[in-house]
Amino acid sequence: MIYFVWTLPALLVIAAIASGQIGVLAASAIGLASALVVAFAAAPHSFQLAEAAVSLARGVWIGWIIVPYIVGGLLFWQIAMRTGDAGTPTAMPMPNARAGRRLLFMACFLIGPFAESATGFGVGIIGTMALVRRLQIKPIQLLVFSLISQTMILWGAMGSGAIIAAALARTNPTALAVHASILVVGFNIAWLVLYWRLADRAGFALGPRERLSEALWLGTSLALVVAATAVLGPETAMLAAYGPVIALRYLVDERPDRRTLGQMFRRMLPFGLLIAWLGATRLVAPLEGFLLHAGRLHPFAGAPAWAPLFHAGTWLLVAAVLTGLLRGHARAFPVELRAAWTTGRLAILSIFTFSAMAEVLSGSGIATGLAQGLFQTFGRAAVVVMPILSAVYGVLANSSNGPNGLFMAAQVSLATEAGLNLAAAVALQHVAAFSLNIVSPVRMSIACSLAGTPGHERDAYRAMLPFAVAAVALLLVAAILVASGRV
C-alpha cells in the first residue's frame, strides 16, 4: 500500500495530462502539491518544513539555470531571422528533382535540428516547413518531413534538457549528453532509412548514390556534434558542429553567385560570430577561467552553479541585443521579448514546478523507496520498466523535464541498488524521456496547424508510427543491455 501512496504524485500528473482537460503546467502544479502532501504524511524518513524548503529552493534554482537558455535562444532566433536587406533565396523554384531531394535532406536533418537546438519548442518544425514548402508536395508529406526536424532533441533548447537531467541525477551534463548520444545516433540511423522511403514516395527517388551521400553527410554531422559535446558541452555543441556543416552544404548545393552569397553571409553573420565566441569561451583557458569564476554562485551541492558570464544563455541575450541594434531593429525589442515570453513561459514555469517536485521526491526519500520496491518486485527488469514509463509520459508532456523530474532519482537509486552501470542507466532514462517527443500531441498540433491540415492528427500519427516504433525498439534493446549489465 505504501508504494502505491508514493506513486500518487506521478499517477496524478500522468492522469491529468492524459485526460486532455488539464495542461502540462497545471498538471505539474498538481504533482508538486501532491508530492508535498505525500512527503509530509508518508515519507520513508522524517520530512519536515525545513527539508521541504530546501528541496523547493533547490528545484527553483535548477529551473532558474535554464531560463536564460529559453528566453535568450528564442529572442536571438527571432531577432537574427527578422527580414532585412539580406534576403534568403528560399523562395526560388527548384531546378530539378536532384536539387529538391538535396533541399529536403538539408531541411529535415540539418537546418531543422539546428533551429531546434538554438530555441527548442518546435521552432525547427517552422524552419523546416518553410523550406520544404518549395517542393510543392502533399500536405501530409509536408507535415511528416517537418516533424523529422525533431530528431536531435538531446541538444534542443541549448541542451537545457540534458542540463536539468544531469542536475536531477547529480552528474555531469557533458558526460550525460555524450553517453546519451549513442542512442540518439542509433535513432537517427533508423530514422534516416525511414526518411528514404518517405522521400521516394514523395517523388524524390534518386537511387543508392544519393542515399550514400545523405548517409555520409548525416554520419559526419553526428560525429561532429558528439565530438563538440565532449569538448564544449551540450549547450553549444549543435551550434558549433552544425553551423559550419550547413554553410558547407549550402555552398555545395546552391552554388550561389557573389551577390547571393553576400546576402546570405550578412544574414548568417550573427550566428557565426555567436558560435565563434561561445567556442572561445570553452576552449581558451584564460578566458574560460575568468568567465567561469566571475560572479559565480553555487548555493546547493550537487546542483548546477550559475556563472552569468559563462552561461551560454547570457550570450544569446547579448547577441540578440547587439544584432537588433546593428540592424536597426531596436524598436522591435519589446514585441520580440513579449513573443519570446509567450512562446516559452509555459515551459519555464513547468520546469520550476517539475524540478521542485523531483527534489521533494528525492529529498524525502520517496524516490529511493520506490526504486527499492521496484527492485524487490522485478529485480533488474525494473530498469527496463522505468524508461518505458518515461517514454509514455514524455510523449504526453512534450518534454523530457517532466518524466525526468518524476523518475530520474528513482532510476539512479534503482541502478545503484542493482549494481548496474550508473552512467548508462542515467543516459537511458534521459533518452527515454524524450524518445517519443517527435510524435507528441503538442508537436503534432503545431505541425498540422502550420501545414494547413488541422484535424488530421490521426493521419500524421499513422505516417509517423514507424518512427515511434523504431525508437521504442531501440530503447528496449538498450534497456535490456543495461539491465543485464552488458553496458
PDB file of C-alpha atoms in Angstrom, residues 138-258:
ATOM      1  CA  LYS A 138       1.171  16.920 -50.401  1.00  0.00           C
ATOM      2  CA  PRO A 139       0.180  18.486 -47.046  1.00  0.00           C
ATOM      3  CA  ILE A 140       0.574  15.225 -45.108  1.00  0.00           C
ATOM      4  CA  GLN A 141       4.068  14.763 -46.597  1.00  0.00           C
ATOM      5  CA  LEU A 142       4.929  18.340 -45.689  1.00  0.00           C
ATOM      6  CA  LEU A 143       3.790  17.625 -42.137  1.00  0.00           C
ATOM      7  CA  VAL A 144       5.828  14.429 -41.765  1.00  0.00           C
ATOM      8  CA  PHE A 145       9.039  15.864 -43.196  1.00  0.00           C
ATOM      9  CA  SER A 146       8.710  18.837 -40.868  1.00  0.00           C
ATOM     10  CA  LEU A 147       8.411  16.551 -37.844  1.00  0.00           C
ATOM     11  CA  ILE A 148      11.680  14.852 -38.811  1.00  0.00           C
ATOM     12  CA  SER A 149      13.371  18.105 -37.772  1.00  0.00           C
ATOM     13  CA  GLN A 150      12.848  16.950 -34.174  1.00  0.00           C
ATOM     14  CA  THR A 151      15.376  14.106 -34.407  1.00  0.00           C
ATOM     15  CA  MET A 152      18.095  15.831 -32.325  1.00  0.00           C
ATOM     16  CA  ILE A 153      16.105  16.749 -29.217  1.00  0.00           C
ATOM     17  CA  LEU A 154      19.042  15.753 -26.986  1.00  0.00           C
ATOM     18  CA  TRP A 155      20.600  19.085 -27.949  1.00  0.00           C
ATOM     19  CA  GLY A 156      17.328  21.042 -28.199  1.00  0.00           C
ATOM     20  CA  ALA A 157      16.987  24.435 -26.487  1.00  0.00           C
ATOM     21  CA  MET A 158      20.755  24.708 -25.958  1.00  0.00           C
ATOM     22  CA  GLY A 159      20.911  21.297 -24.287  1.00  0.00           C
ATOM     23  CA  SER A 160      18.758  22.511 -21.400  1.00  0.00           C
ATOM     24  CA  GLY A 161      17.040  19.133 -21.027  1.00  0.00           C
ATOM     25  CA  ALA A 162      20.380  17.381 -20.545  1.00  0.00           C
ATOM     26  CA  ILE A 163      21.456  20.024 -18.032  1.00  0.00           C
ATOM     27  CA  ILE A 164      18.296  19.529 -15.956  1.00  0.00           C
ATOM     28  CA  ALA A 165      18.568  15.732 -16.198  1.00  0.00           C
ATOM     29  CA  ALA A 166      22.186  15.878 -15.022  1.00  0.00           C
ATOM     30  CA  ALA A 167      21.220  18.120 -12.116  1.00  0.00           C
ATOM     31  CA  LEU A 168      18.493  15.698 -11.029  1.00  0.00           C
ATOM     32  CA  ALA A 169      20.871  12.754 -11.354  1.00  0.00           C
ATOM     33  CA  ARG A 170      23.700  14.624  -9.587  1.00  0.00           C
ATOM     34  CA  THR A 171      26.034  14.031 -12.516  1.00  0.00           C
ATOM     35  CA  ASN A 172      27.963  15.999 -15.157  1.00  0.00           C
ATOM     36  CA  PRO A 173      25.795  17.239 -18.075  1.00  0.00           C
ATOM     37  CA  THR A 174      28.558  16.774 -20.639  1.00  0.00           C
ATOM     38  CA  ALA A 175      29.132  13.150 -19.623  1.00  0.00           C
ATOM     39  CA  LEU A 176      25.378  12.528 -19.643  1.00  0.00           C
ATOM     40  CA  ALA A 177      24.952  14.014 -23.127  1.00  0.00           C
ATOM     41  CA  VAL A 178      27.892  12.053 -24.558  1.00  0.00           C
ATOM     42  CA  HIS A 179      26.541   8.757 -23.182  1.00  0.00           C
ATOM     43  CA  ALA A 180      23.011   9.593 -24.359  1.00  0.00           C
ATOM     44  CA  SER A 181      24.255  10.493 -27.841  1.00  0.00           C
ATOM     45  CA  ILE A 182      24.992   6.813 -28.534  1.00  0.00           C
ATOM     46  CA  LEU A 183      21.278   6.050 -28.533  1.00  0.00           C
ATOM     47  CA  VAL A 184      20.463   9.228 -30.457  1.00  0.00           C
ATOM     48  CA  VAL A 185      22.870   8.131 -33.194  1.00  0.00           C
ATOM     49  CA  GLY A 186      21.014   4.803 -33.317  1.00  0.00           C
ATOM     50  CA  PHE A 187      17.686   6.626 -33.590  1.00  0.00           C
ATOM     51  CA  ASN A 188      18.967   8.758 -36.459  1.00  0.00           C
ATOM     52  CA  ILE A 189      20.255   5.759 -38.408  1.00  0.00           C
ATOM     53  CA  ALA A 190      16.842   4.097 -38.172  1.00  0.00           C
ATOM     54  CA  TRP A 191      15.006   7.329 -38.959  1.00  0.00           C
ATOM     55  CA  LEU A 192      17.217   8.012 -41.993  1.00  0.00           C
ATOM     56  CA  VAL A 193      16.169   4.674 -43.510  1.00  0.00           C
ATOM     57  CA  LEU A 194      12.518   5.547 -42.926  1.00  0.00           C
ATOM     58  CA  TYR A 195      13.117   9.004 -44.406  1.00  0.00           C
ATOM     59  CA  TRP A 196      14.449   7.411 -47.591  1.00  0.00           C
ATOM     60  CA  ARG A 197      11.195   5.533 -48.017  1.00  0.00           C
ATOM     61  CA  LEU A 198       9.155   8.681 -47.476  1.00  0.00           C
ATOM     62  CA  ALA A 199      11.313  10.724 -49.865  1.00  0.00           C
ATOM     63  CA  ASP A 200      10.929   8.072 -52.575  1.00  0.00           C
ATOM     64  CA  ARG A 201       7.141   8.093 -52.135  1.00  0.00           C
ATOM     65  CA  ALA A 202       7.107  11.900 -52.340  1.00  0.00           C
ATOM     66  CA  GLY A 203       8.669  11.728 -55.798  1.00  0.00           C
ATOM     67  CA  PHE A 204      12.333  12.272 -54.941  1.00  0.00           C
ATOM     68  CA  ALA A 205      13.736   8.782 -55.606  1.00  0.00           C
ATOM     69  CA  LEU A 206      17.301   9.199 -56.883  1.00  0.00           C
ATOM     70  CA  GLY A 207      18.925   5.868 -56.159  1.00  0.00           C
ATOM     71  CA  PRO A 208      21.703   4.479 -53.942  1.00  0.00           C
ATOM     72  CA  ARG A 209      24.282   7.157 -54.783  1.00  0.00           C
ATOM     73  CA  GLU A 210      22.183   9.940 -53.268  1.00  0.00           C
ATOM     74  CA  ARG A 211      21.359   7.758 -50.269  1.00  0.00           C
ATOM     75  CA  LEU A 212      25.054   7.119 -49.685  1.00  0.00           C
ATOM     76  CA  SER A 213      25.696  10.868 -49.875  1.00  0.00           C
ATOM     77  CA  GLU A 214      22.958  11.545 -47.308  1.00  0.00           C
ATOM     78  CA  ALA A 215      24.277   8.829 -45.009  1.00  0.00           C
ATOM     79  CA  LEU A 216      27.774  10.334 -45.175  1.00  0.00           C
ATOM     80  CA  TRP A 217      26.512  13.858 -44.503  1.00  0.00           C
ATOM     81  CA  LEU A 218      24.429  12.704 -41.554  1.00  0.00           C
ATOM     82  CA  GLY A 219      27.170  10.438 -40.205  1.00  0.00           C
ATOM     83  CA  THR A 220      29.734  13.232 -40.388  1.00  0.00           C
ATOM     84  CA  SER A 221      27.346  15.676 -38.728  1.00  0.00           C
ATOM     85  CA  LEU A 222      26.590  13.247 -35.892  1.00  0.00           C
ATOM     86  CA  ALA A 223      30.293  12.550 -35.333  1.00  0.00           C
ATOM     87  CA  LEU A 224      30.995  16.284 -35.206  1.00  0.00           C
ATOM     88  CA  VAL A 225      28.203  17.042 -32.745  1.00  0.00           C
ATOM     89  CA  VAL A 226      29.213  14.215 -30.402  1.00  0.00           C
ATOM     90  CA  ALA A 227      32.834  15.401 -30.510  1.00  0.00           C
ATOM     91  CA  ALA A 228      31.721  19.003 -29.961  1.00  0.00           C
ATOM     92  CA  THR A 229      29.634  17.875 -26.987  1.00  0.00           C
ATOM     93  CA  ALA A 230      32.648  16.215 -25.406  1.00  0.00           C
ATOM     94  CA  VAL A 231      34.758  19.357 -25.886  1.00  0.00           C
ATOM     95  CA  LEU A 232      32.268  22.219 -25.497  1.00  0.00           C
ATOM     96  CA  GLY A 233      29.366  20.745 -23.541  1.00  0.00           C
ATOM     97  CA  PRO A 234      25.772  20.110 -24.684  1.00  0.00           C
ATOM     98  CA  GLU A 235      24.599  23.734 -24.750  1.00  0.00           C
ATOM     99  CA  THR A 236      26.838  24.920 -27.611  1.00  0.00           C
ATOM    100  CA  ALA A 237      27.660  21.654 -29.387  1.00  0.00           C
ATOM    101  CA  MET A 238      24.926  21.710 -32.044  1.00  0.00           C
ATOM    102  CA  LEU A 239      25.549  25.320 -32.983  1.00  0.00           C
ATOM    103  CA  ALA A 240      29.300  24.750 -33.257  1.00  0.00           C
ATOM    104  CA  ALA A 241      29.013  21.482 -35.210  1.00  0.00           C
ATOM    105  CA  TYR A 242      26.006  22.046 -37.474  1.00  0.00           C
ATOM    106  CA  GLY A 243      26.656  25.703 -38.304  1.00  0.00           C
ATOM    107  CA  PRO A 244      29.733  25.000 -40.469  1.00  0.00           C
ATOM    108  CA  VAL A 245      28.134  21.857 -41.928  1.00  0.00           C
ATOM    109  CA  ILE A 246      25.051  23.823 -43.028  1.00  0.00           C
ATOM    110  CA  ALA A 247      27.250  26.542 -44.568  1.00  0.00           C
ATOM    111  CA  LEU A 248      29.264  23.941 -46.495  1.00  0.00           C
ATOM    112  CA  ARG A 249      26.152  22.113 -47.634  1.00  0.00           C
ATOM    113  CA  TYR A 250      24.620  25.395 -48.820  1.00  0.00           C
ATOM    114  CA  LEU A 251      27.704  26.167 -50.926  1.00  0.00           C
ATOM    115  CA  VAL A 252      27.737  22.658 -52.421  1.00  0.00           C
ATOM    116  CA  ASP A 253      24.018  22.543 -53.217  1.00  0.00           C
ATOM    117  CA  GLU A 254      23.178  26.123 -54.193  1.00  0.00           C
ATOM    118  CA  ARG A 255      26.470  27.268 -55.763  1.00  0.00           C
ATOM    119  CA  PRO A 256      25.409  30.876 -55.128  1.00  0.00           C
ATOM    120  CA  ASP A 257      26.673  33.830 -57.139  1.00  0.00           C
ATOM    121  CA  ARG A 258      28.623  36.582 -55.412  1.00  0.00           C
TER     122      ARG A 258
END
